[in-house]
Amino acid sequence: MNPVLELDIRFPPSEPRVEVDGFRLAEAEKLVLFGPNGAGKSTLLRVLAGIIHEAEVPAAAYLPQAPWMFRGTAGQNLDFGLSADGRVLARAVAADLGVNDLGLRARQLSGGEAQRVAIARVLARGEEVVLLDEPLAAVDLRDRAEVAGIIRRRLDGRAAVIVTHDRDDAAILGDAMAVMLDGRIVQRGPVADVFAQPVDEAVADVVGVANVLVGDAAEVDGSLVSVDAGDLRVWGLGDAPTGGSARAMFGGETVTILPAGSAVGSARNSWTGRIRDVRRLGRLLEVVIDVGHPIVAIVTPGAADALDMSPGAEVVVSVKATAVRVVGGD
Amino acid sequence: MGFLLEVFRDALSALSGGLGGDLGSVVWLTSWIAFVATGISVLIGVPLGTTLGLSEFRGKRATTVLVNTGMGLPPVLAGLVLLLLLWRGGPFGAWGILFTPAAMVLAQAMLAIPIAVGLTASAISGLPLAAKEQLAAFQLSPWNRGAVAVREVWPAVGGAVAAAFGRVISEVGAVLIVGGNIRGETRVLTTAIVQETRQAQFGQALAFGFVLLGMALVVNAGITWLQFKDAAR
């Protein structure tokens, strides 16, 4: 597939703060830019948006990090820069996001409401490339997954670069993920791979190690939902329509490794598998266990000593369902 | 004290007596010249100031220095230059507008435009970075982008309009030179004050001064009311 965007970036030109060679974005690709504060994520996005450093970039819909509400009503702010069709679409997206009173003064909106207006506005634009800088920063924690899901659906068919430093947001919004450190992209790959296999300690430190399992929502039990990823059934918190596609996410530090044959009590998620790989991750150990699907666990060396961690050894892996996050959608 | 009281009393009686019939025509001429000159300076100055405030280009600083110098342009110098341009035999002598209200409007607009440009540009430049970045993200036409920016800093732009009007209505040097202070034709409040003062008609002069102050008060009250009304939005 032809990339919709491809360029070398050096900004500022004299003293490279952000330096990325051959930045590519494929058609309809959703790329998450992940990294700590000051890594250059927003700067890179501004370059891609054509706001700074006149690079040859395609026209893009751009959501700045701090969306500004201008004088006037929420509705007037929603309309800025949109065609008549875009305005209709923006209202539909805003309603999805729970913004209903567009007659309010935009200045009186809360941070979360203002951000929703800005999200609806940018998603209603017609450009093929969408650039979102921390779209969920001002959204309440409990609404984040829902808002992220709406963004994901509305981006369907379009290419997007999304800046975030939140693991869950990255897993929901991205297909691919690029980790930025000190102005450079140090790792790029499918989101699940980057989370499960950071290239080095620095990346592991930034992203944390996490498991992302993609499959179909199977059963609902109270506030728990199960996701079938291949032969593996994972229970977690969240809501996803059964039968639809869903993702289950949990951090490597939430995984417990027990000797083979252990009784696991109330843990719904416990699987028997074999150790495939053990890697040192600073003072911790990263253990990959094959339970029909690779599961990554982060353990302390002390815990490892108590168990046979040699590759091929049989173990039981357990994860509390409350530590797993389930989100619907592709 | 007796002298001042006498002048004051003369001024009041001149006001109640209609300033010898001159007042109506002088106030009328002063008003329309000031409003037209302010209008021209706003129509030209606000778009120019907005452009200057929003754009980044080589020489922006130098341009800003020029504009700020223009804000302090000595009126008599502006009047003299305009006089030379409009003089019979000068480049625009054929227009034949010297010593007419048209020349006075031109002179006042010349003085007020840099004020409208400078104060608008400074208000727009003062927009927070987030606002400027969001404005760029909208990808509006230059005209619409400017309109949104002006609306955003409207109270400050209103201040620029008030300052331009203040400059225009209080100015005497330039209108005296290009207007000539011809009674019934080009006499405005400020030149009338000069005239009456020269003839030691202090009461008369002070009365014109009161009227001038009253006009400035009414216009500024109007602008301030609009600013406050909009401040909450």
mmCIF file with all atom_site columns, N, CA and C in Angstrom, chain A residues 46 51 59-62 64-72 76-77 80-81 105 107-108 118 121 125 127, chain B residues 127-140 148-155 230-233:
data_model
loop_
_atom_site.group_PDB
_atom_site.id
_atom_site.type_symbol
_atom_site.label_atom_id
_atom_site.label_alt_id
_atom_site.label_comp_id
_atom_site.label_asym_id
_atom_site.label_entity_id
_atom_site.label_seq_id
_atom_site.pdbx_PDB_ins_code
_atom_site.Cartn_x
_atom_site.Cartn_y
_atom_site.Cartn_z
_atom_site.occupancy
_atom_site.B_iso_or_equiv
_atom_site.pdbx_formal_charge
_atom_site.auth_seq_id
_atom_site.auth_comp_id
_atom_site.auth_asym_id
_atom_site.auth_atom_id
_atom_site.pdbx_PDB_model_num
ATOM 1   N N  . ARG A 1 46  ? 3.240   18.461 15.314 1.00 0.00 ? 46  ARG A N  1
ATOM 2   C CA . ARG A 1 46  ? 3.121   19.814 14.749 1.00 0.00 ? 46  ARG A CA 1
ATOM 3   C C  . ARG A 1 46  ? 3.790   19.888 13.387 1.00 0.00 ? 46  ARG A C  1
ATOM 4   N N  . ILE A 1 51  ? 2.305   22.993 11.072 1.00 0.00 ? 51  ILE A N  1
ATOM 5   C CA . ILE A 1 51  ? 2.239   24.174 11.931 1.00 0.00 ? 51  ILE A CA 1
ATOM 6   C C  . ILE A 1 51  ? 3.643   24.775 12.087 1.00 0.00 ? 51  ILE A C  1
ATOM 7   N N  . ALA A 1 59  ? -2.450  17.775 3.522  1.00 0.00 ? 59  ALA A N  1
ATOM 8   C CA . ALA A 1 59  ? -3.401  18.449 4.411  1.00 0.00 ? 59  ALA A CA 1
ATOM 9   C C  . ALA A 1 59  ? -3.904  17.439 5.439  1.00 0.00 ? 59  ALA A C  1
ATOM 10  N N  . ALA A 1 60  ? -3.942  17.875 6.689  1.00 0.00 ? 60  ALA A N  1
ATOM 11  C CA . ALA A 1 60  ? -4.358  16.952 7.748  1.00 0.00 ? 60  ALA A CA 1
ATOM 12  C C  . ALA A 1 60  ? -5.301  17.660 8.696  1.00 0.00 ? 60  ALA A C  1
ATOM 13  N N  . ALA A 1 61  ? -6.196  16.879 9.306  1.00 0.00 ? 61  ALA A N  1
ATOM 14  C CA . ALA A 1 61  ? -7.041  17.401 10.376 1.00 0.00 ? 61  ALA A CA 1
ATOM 15  C C  . ALA A 1 61  ? -6.221  17.300 11.663 1.00 0.00 ? 61  ALA A C  1
ATOM 16  N N  . TYR A 1 62  ? -6.067  18.406 12.371 1.00 0.00 ? 62  TYR A N  1
ATOM 17  C CA . TYR A 1 62  ? -5.141  18.443 13.509 1.00 0.00 ? 62  TYR A CA 1
ATOM 18  C C  . TYR A 1 62  ? -5.844  18.889 14.783 1.00 0.00 ? 62  TYR A C  1
ATOM 19  N N  . PRO A 1 64  ? -4.883  20.103 18.362 1.00 0.00 ? 64  PRO A N  1
ATOM 20  C CA . PRO A 1 64  ? -3.762  20.493 19.221 1.00 0.00 ? 64  PRO A CA 1
ATOM 21  C C  . PRO A 1 64  ? -3.934  19.935 20.636 1.00 0.00 ? 64  PRO A C  1
ATOM 22  N N  . GLN A 1 65  ? -2.839  19.939 21.356 1.00 0.00 ? 65  GLN A N  1
ATOM 23  C CA . GLN A 1 65  ? -2.832  19.371 22.697 1.00 0.00 ? 65  GLN A CA 1
ATOM 24  C C  . GLN A 1 65  ? -3.801  20.087 23.639 1.00 0.00 ? 65  GLN A C  1
ATOM 25  N N  . ALA A 1 66  ? -3.833  21.422 23.497 1.00 0.00 ? 66  ALA A N  1
ATOM 26  C CA . ALA A 1 66  ? -4.744  22.191 24.344 1.00 0.00 ? 66  ALA A CA 1
ATOM 27  C C  . ALA A 1 66  ? -5.758  22.873 23.441 1.00 0.00 ? 66  ALA A C  1
ATOM 28  N N  . PRO A 1 67  ? -6.844  22.179 23.093 1.00 0.00 ? 67  PRO A N  1
ATOM 29  C CA . PRO A 1 67  ? -7.818  22.784 22.173 1.00 0.00 ? 67  PRO A CA 1
ATOM 30  C C  . PRO A 1 67  ? -8.366  24.074 22.765 1.00 0.00 ? 67  PRO A C  1
ATOM 31  N N  . TRP A 1 68  ? -8.395  25.116 21.977 1.00 0.00 ? 68  TRP A N  1
ATOM 32  C CA . TRP A 1 68  ? -8.819  26.428 22.462 1.00 0.00 ? 68  TRP A CA 1
ATOM 33  C C  . TRP A 1 68  ? -10.276 26.664 22.101 1.00 0.00 ? 68  TRP A C  1
ATOM 34  N N  . MET A 1 69  ? -11.052 27.116 23.071 1.00 0.00 ? 69  MET A N  1
ATOM 35  C CA . MET A 1 69  ? -12.426 27.498 22.790 1.00 0.00 ? 69  MET A CA 1
ATOM 36  C C  . MET A 1 69  ? -12.475 29.005 22.558 1.00 0.00 ? 69  MET A C  1
ATOM 37  N N  . PHE A 1 70  ? -12.973 29.391 21.406 1.00 0.00 ? 70  PHE A N  1
ATOM 38  C CA . PHE A 1 70  ? -13.061 30.810 21.090 1.00 0.00 ? 70  PHE A CA 1
ATOM 39  C C  . PHE A 1 70  ? -14.352 31.384 21.654 1.00 0.00 ? 70  PHE A C  1
ATOM 40  N N  . ARG A 1 71  ? -14.443 32.714 21.662 1.00 0.00 ? 71  ARG A N  1
ATOM 41  C CA . ARG A 1 71  ? -15.674 33.382 22.078 1.00 0.00 ? 71  ARG A CA 1
ATOM 42  C C  . ARG A 1 71  ? -16.852 32.812 21.329 1.00 0.00 ? 71  ARG A C  1
ATOM 43  N N  . GLY A 1 72  ? -17.992 32.784 21.975 1.00 0.00 ? 72  GLY A N  1
ATOM 44  C CA . GLY A 1 72  ? -19.183 32.286 21.310 1.00 0.00 ? 72  GLY A CA 1
ATOM 45  C C  . GLY A 1 72  ? -19.654 30.999 21.958 1.00 0.00 ? 72  GLY A C  1
ATOM 46  N N  . GLN A 1 76  ? -20.957 27.234 17.928 1.00 0.00 ? 76  GLN A N  1
ATOM 47  C CA . GLN A 1 76  ? -20.133 28.044 17.016 1.00 0.00 ? 76  GLN A CA 1
ATOM 48  C C  . GLN A 1 76  ? -18.714 27.501 16.968 1.00 0.00 ? 76  GLN A C  1
ATOM 49  N N  . ASN A 1 77  ? -18.214 27.079 18.119 1.00 0.00 ? 77  ASN A N  1
ATOM 50  C CA . ASN A 1 77  ? -16.858 26.519 18.154 1.00 0.00 ? 77  ASN A CA 1
ATOM 51  C C  . ASN A 1 77  ? -16.789 25.190 17.413 1.00 0.00 ? 77  ASN A C  1
ATOM 52  N N  . PHE A 1 80  ? -16.267 25.748 13.482 1.00 0.00 ? 80  PHE A N  1
ATOM 53  C CA . PHE A 1 80  ? -15.085 26.396 12.898 1.00 0.00 ? 80  PHE A CA 1
ATOM 54  C C  . PHE A 1 80  ? -14.375 25.499 11.889 1.00 0.00 ? 80  PHE A C  1
ATOM 55  N N  . GLY A 1 81  ? -14.154 26.022 10.705 1.00 0.00 ? 81  GLY A N  1
ATOM 56  C CA . GLY A 1 81  ? -13.344 25.324 9.718  1.00 0.00 ? 81  GLY A CA 1
ATOM 57  C C  . GLY A 1 81  ? -14.052 24.176 9.023  1.00 0.00 ? 81  GLY A C  1
ATOM 58  N N  . ARG A 1 105 ? -22.118 28.843 26.452 1.00 0.00 ? 105 ARG A N  1
ATOM 59  C CA . ARG A 1 105 ? -20.910 29.606 26.124 1.00 0.00 ? 105 ARG A CA 1
ATOM 60  C C  . ARG A 1 105 ? -19.732 28.644 26.164 1.00 0.00 ? 105 ARG A C  1
ATOM 61  N N  . ARG A 1 107 ? -16.691 29.120 26.685 1.00 0.00 ? 107 ARG A N  1
ATOM 62  C CA . ARG A 1 107 ? -15.749 29.370 27.783 1.00 0.00 ? 107 ARG A CA 1
ATOM 63  C C  . ARG A 1 107 ? -16.208 28.741 29.085 1.00 0.00 ? 107 ARG A C  1
ATOM 64  N N  . GLN A 1 108 ? -17.522 28.443 29.161 1.00 0.00 ? 108 GLN A N  1
ATOM 65  C CA . GLN A 1 108 ? -18.036 27.878 30.408 1.00 0.00 ? 108 GLN A CA 1
ATOM 66  C C  . GLN A 1 108 ? -18.012 26.358 30.410 1.00 0.00 ? 108 GLN A C  1
ATOM 67  N N  . ALA A 1 118 ? -13.850 19.678 20.674 1.00 0.00 ? 118 ALA A N  1
ATOM 68  C CA . ALA A 1 118 ? -12.693 19.725 19.771 1.00 0.00 ? 118 ALA A CA 1
ATOM 69  C C  . ALA A 1 118 ? -12.514 18.394 19.039 1.00 0.00 ? 118 ALA A C  1
ATOM 70  N N  . ARG A 1 121 ? -15.132 18.144 16.330 1.00 0.00 ? 121 ARG A N  1
ATOM 71  C CA . ARG A 1 121 ? -14.788 19.081 15.260 1.00 0.00 ? 121 ARG A CA 1
ATOM 72  C C  . ARG A 1 121 ? -13.689 18.511 14.364 1.00 0.00 ? 121 ARG A C  1
ATOM 73  N N  . ARG A 1 125 ? -13.758 16.688 10.061 1.00 0.00 ? 125 ARG A N  1
ATOM 74  C CA . ARG A 1 125 ? -13.042 17.263 8.912  1.00 0.00 ? 125 ARG A CA 1
ATOM 75  C C  . ARG A 1 125 ? -12.863 16.201 7.828  1.00 0.00 ? 125 ARG A C  1
ATOM 76  N N  . GLU A 1 127 ? -10.177 15.638 5.786  1.00 0.00 ? 127 GLU A N  1
ATOM 77  C CA . GLU A 1 127 ? -8.849  15.204 5.361  1.00 0.00 ? 127 GLU A CA 1
ATOM 78  C C  . GLU A 1 127 ? -8.629  13.707 5.587  1.00 0.00 ? 127 GLU A C  1
ATOM 79  N N  . LEU B 2 127 ? -2.471  36.956 21.670 1.00 0.00 ? 127 LEU B N  1
ATOM 80  C CA . LEU B 2 127 ? -3.291  35.741 21.782 1.00 0.00 ? 127 LEU B CA 1
ATOM 81  C C  . LEU B 2 127 ? -2.433  34.602 22.321 1.00 0.00 ? 127 LEU B C  1
ATOM 82  N N  . PRO B 2 128 ? -2.973  33.781 23.218 1.00 0.00 ? 128 PRO B N  1
ATOM 83  C CA . PRO B 2 128 ? -2.183  32.649 23.725 1.00 0.00 ? 128 PRO B CA 1
ATOM 84  C C  . PRO B 2 128 ? -1.785  31.720 22.572 1.00 0.00 ? 128 PRO B C  1
ATOM 85  N N  . LEU B 2 129 ? -0.658  31.066 22.758 1.00 0.00 ? 129 LEU B N  1
ATOM 86  C CA . LEU B 2 129 ? -0.144  30.153 21.731 1.00 0.00 ? 129 LEU B CA 1
ATOM 87  C C  . LEU B 2 129 ? -1.182  29.096 21.357 1.00 0.00 ? 129 LEU B C  1
ATOM 88  N N  . ALA B 2 130 ? -1.900  28.598 22.367 1.00 0.00 ? 130 ALA B N  1
ATOM 89  C CA . ALA B 2 130 ? -2.896  27.550 22.101 1.00 0.00 ? 130 ALA B CA 1
ATOM 90  C C  . ALA B 2 130 ? -3.971  28.064 21.150 1.00 0.00 ? 130 ALA B C  1
ATOM 91  N N  . ALA B 2 131 ? -4.352  29.342 21.314 1.00 0.00 ? 131 ALA B N  1
ATOM 92  C CA . ALA B 2 131 ? -5.371  29.922 20.445 1.00 0.00 ? 131 ALA B CA 1
ATOM 93  C C  . ALA B 2 131 ? -4.844  30.053 19.022 1.00 0.00 ? 131 ALA B C  1
ATOM 94  N N  . LYS B 2 132 ? -3.588  30.494 18.906 1.00 0.00 ? 132 LYS B N  1
ATOM 95  C CA . LYS B 2 132 ? -3.008  30.650 17.565 1.00 0.00 ? 132 LYS B CA 1
ATOM 96  C C  . LYS B 2 132 ? -2.887  29.301 16.868 1.00 0.00 ? 132 LYS B C  1
ATOM 97  N N  . GLU B 2 133 ? -2.473  28.296 17.650 1.00 0.00 ? 133 GLU B N  1
ATOM 98  C CA . GLU B 2 133 ? -2.299  26.975 17.051 1.00 0.00 ? 133 GLU B CA 1
ATOM 99  C C  . GLU B 2 133 ? -3.647  26.393 16.623 1.00 0.00 ? 133 GLU B C  1
ATOM 100 N N  . GLN B 2 134 ? -4.659  26.587 17.464 1.00 0.00 ? 134 GLN B N  1
ATOM 101 C CA . GLN B 2 134 ? -5.986  26.105 17.116 1.00 0.00 ? 134 GLN B CA 1
ATOM 102 C C  . GLN B 2 134 ? -6.499  26.822 15.872 1.00 0.00 ? 134 GLN B C  1
ATOM 103 N N  . LEU B 2 135 ? -6.216  28.122 15.805 1.00 0.00 ? 135 LEU B N  1
ATOM 104 C CA . LEU B 2 135 ? -6.636  28.932 14.655 1.00 0.00 ? 135 LEU B CA 1
ATOM 105 C C  . LEU B 2 135 ? -5.986  28.405 13.382 1.00 0.00 ? 135 LEU B C  1
ATOM 106 N N  . ALA B 2 136 ? -4.700  28.051 13.471 1.00 0.00 ? 136 ALA B N  1
ATOM 107 C CA . ALA B 2 136 ? -4.002  27.504 12.303 1.00 0.00 ? 136 ALA B CA 1
ATOM 108 C C  . ALA B 2 136 ? -4.607  26.155 11.920 1.00 0.00 ? 136 ALA B C  1
ATOM 109 N N  . ALA B 2 137 ? -5.005  25.378 12.946 1.00 0.00 ? 137 ALA B N  1
ATOM 110 C CA . ALA B 2 137 ? -5.548  24.041 12.684 1.00 0.00 ? 137 ALA B CA 1
ATOM 111 C C  . ALA B 2 137 ? -6.884  24.101 11.931 1.00 0.00 ? 137 ALA B C  1
ATOM 112 N N  . PHE B 2 138 ? -7.624  25.213 12.088 1.00 0.00 ? 138 PHE B N  1
ATOM 113 C CA . PHE B 2 138 ? -8.909  25.325 11.395 1.00 0.00 ? 138 PHE B CA 1
ATOM 114 C C  . PHE B 2 138 ? -8.738  25.426 9.886  1.00 0.00 ? 138 PHE B C  1
ATOM 115 N N  . GLN B 2 139 ? -7.560  25.873 9.443  1.00 0.00 ? 139 GLN B N  1
ATOM 116 C CA . GLN B 2 139 ? -7.276  26.041 8.016  1.00 0.00 ? 139 GLN B CA 1
ATOM 117 C C  . GLN B 2 139 ? -8.339  26.911 7.333  1.00 0.00 ? 139 GLN B C  1
ATOM 118 N N  . LEU B 2 140 ? -8.602  28.064 7.935  1.00 0.00 ? 140 LEU B N  1
ATOM 119 C CA . LEU B 2 140 ? -9.593  28.991 7.387  1.00 0.00 ? 140 LEU B CA 1
ATOM 120 C C  . LEU B 2 140 ? -8.946  29.851 6.306  1.00 0.00 ? 140 LEU B C  1
ATOM 121 N N  . VAL B 2 148 ? -11.971 35.644 13.079 1.00 0.00 ? 148 VAL B N  1
ATOM 122 C CA . VAL B 2 148 ? -12.041 34.897 14.338 1.00 0.00 ? 148 VAL B CA 1
ATOM 123 C C  . VAL B 2 148 ? -11.068 35.500 15.357 1.00 0.00 ? 148 VAL B C  1
ATOM 124 N N  . ALA B 2 149 ? -9.867  35.849 14.879 1.00 0.00 ? 149 ALA B N  1
ATOM 125 C CA . ALA B 2 149 ? -8.857  36.412 15.787 1.00 0.00 ? 149 ALA B CA 1
ATOM 126 C C  . ALA B 2 149 ? -9.328  37.743 16.360 1.00 0.00 ? 149 ALA B C  1
ATOM 127 N N  . VAL B 2 150 ? -9.896  38.604 15.501 1.00 0.00 ? 150 VAL B N  1
ATOM 128 C CA . VAL B 2 150 ? -10.360 39.922 15.962 1.00 0.00 ? 150 VAL B CA 1
ATOM 129 C C  . VAL B 2 150 ? -11.493 39.747 16.975 1.00 0.00 ? 150 VAL B C  1
ATOM 130 N N  . ARG B 2 151 ? -12.393 38.820 16.672 1.00 0.00 ? 151 ARG B N  1
ATOM 131 C CA . ARG B 2 151 ? -13.518 38.579 17.573 1.00 0.00 ? 151 ARG B CA 1
ATOM 132 C C  . ARG B 2 151 ? -12.996 38.118 18.933 1.00 0.00 ? 151 ARG B C  1
ATOM 133 N N  . GLU B 2 152 ? -11.940 37.311 18.899 1.00 0.00 ? 152 GLU B N  1
ATOM 134 C CA . GLU B 2 152 ? -11.392 36.766 20.135 1.00 0.00 ? 152 GLU B CA 1
ATOM 135 C C  . GLU B 2 152 ? -10.825 37.871 21.031 1.00 0.00 ? 152 GLU B C  1
ATOM 136 N N  . VAL B 2 153 ? -10.182 38.867 20.410 1.00 0.00 ? 153 VAL B N  1
ATOM 137 C CA . VAL B 2 153 ? -9.572  39.947 21.211 1.00 0.00 ? 153 VAL B CA 1
ATOM 138 C C  . VAL B 2 153 ? -10.379 41.233 21.070 1.00 0.00 ? 153 VAL B C  1
ATOM 139 N N  . TRP B 2 154 ? -11.671 41.075 20.800 1.00 0.00 ? 154 TRP B N  1
ATOM 140 C CA . TRP B 2 154 ? -12.498 42.242 20.491 1.00 0.00 ? 154 TRP B CA 1
ATOM 141 C C  . TRP B 2 154 ? -12.397 43.384 21.513 1.00 0.00 ? 154 TRP B C  1
ATOM 142 N N  . PRO B 2 155 ? -12.384 43.125 22.812 1.00 0.00 ? 155 PRO B N  1
ATOM 143 C CA . PRO B 2 155 ? -12.291 44.279 23.716 1.00 0.00 ? 155 PRO B CA 1
ATOM 144 C C  . PRO B 2 155 ? -11.035 45.117 23.461 1.00 0.00 ? 155 PRO B C  1
ATOM 145 N N  . ASP B 2 230 ? -19.616 42.316 26.287 1.00 0.00 ? 230 ASP B N  1
ATOM 146 C CA . ASP B 2 230 ? -19.089 41.148 25.597 1.00 0.00 ? 230 ASP B CA 1
ATOM 147 C C  . ASP B 2 230 ? -18.047 40.413 26.425 1.00 0.00 ? 230 ASP B C  1
ATOM 148 N N  . ALA B 2 231 ? -17.587 41.036 27.500 1.00 0.00 ? 231 ALA B N  1
ATOM 149 C CA . ALA B 2 231 ? -16.437 40.485 28.218 1.00 0.00 ? 231 ALA B CA 1
ATOM 150 C C  . ALA B 2 231 ? -16.697 39.081 28.755 1.00 0.00 ? 231 ALA B C  1
ATOM 151 N N  . ALA B 2 232 ? -17.965 38.808 29.111 1.00 0.00 ? 232 ALA B N  1
ATOM 152 C CA . ALA B 2 232 ? -18.272 37.527 29.733 1.00 0.00 ? 232 ALA B CA 1
ATOM 153 C C  . ALA B 2 232 ? -18.306 36.382 28.729 1.00 0.00 ? 232 ALA B C  1
ATOM 154 N N  . ARG B 2 233 ? -18.384 36.720 27.432 1.00 0.00 ? 233 ARG B N  1
ATOM 155 C CA . ARG B 2 233 ? -18.587 35.650 26.442 1.00 0.00 ? 233 ARG B CA 1
ATOM 156 C C  . ARG B 2 233 ? -17.344 34.812 26.220 1.00 0.00 ? 233 ARG B C  1
#
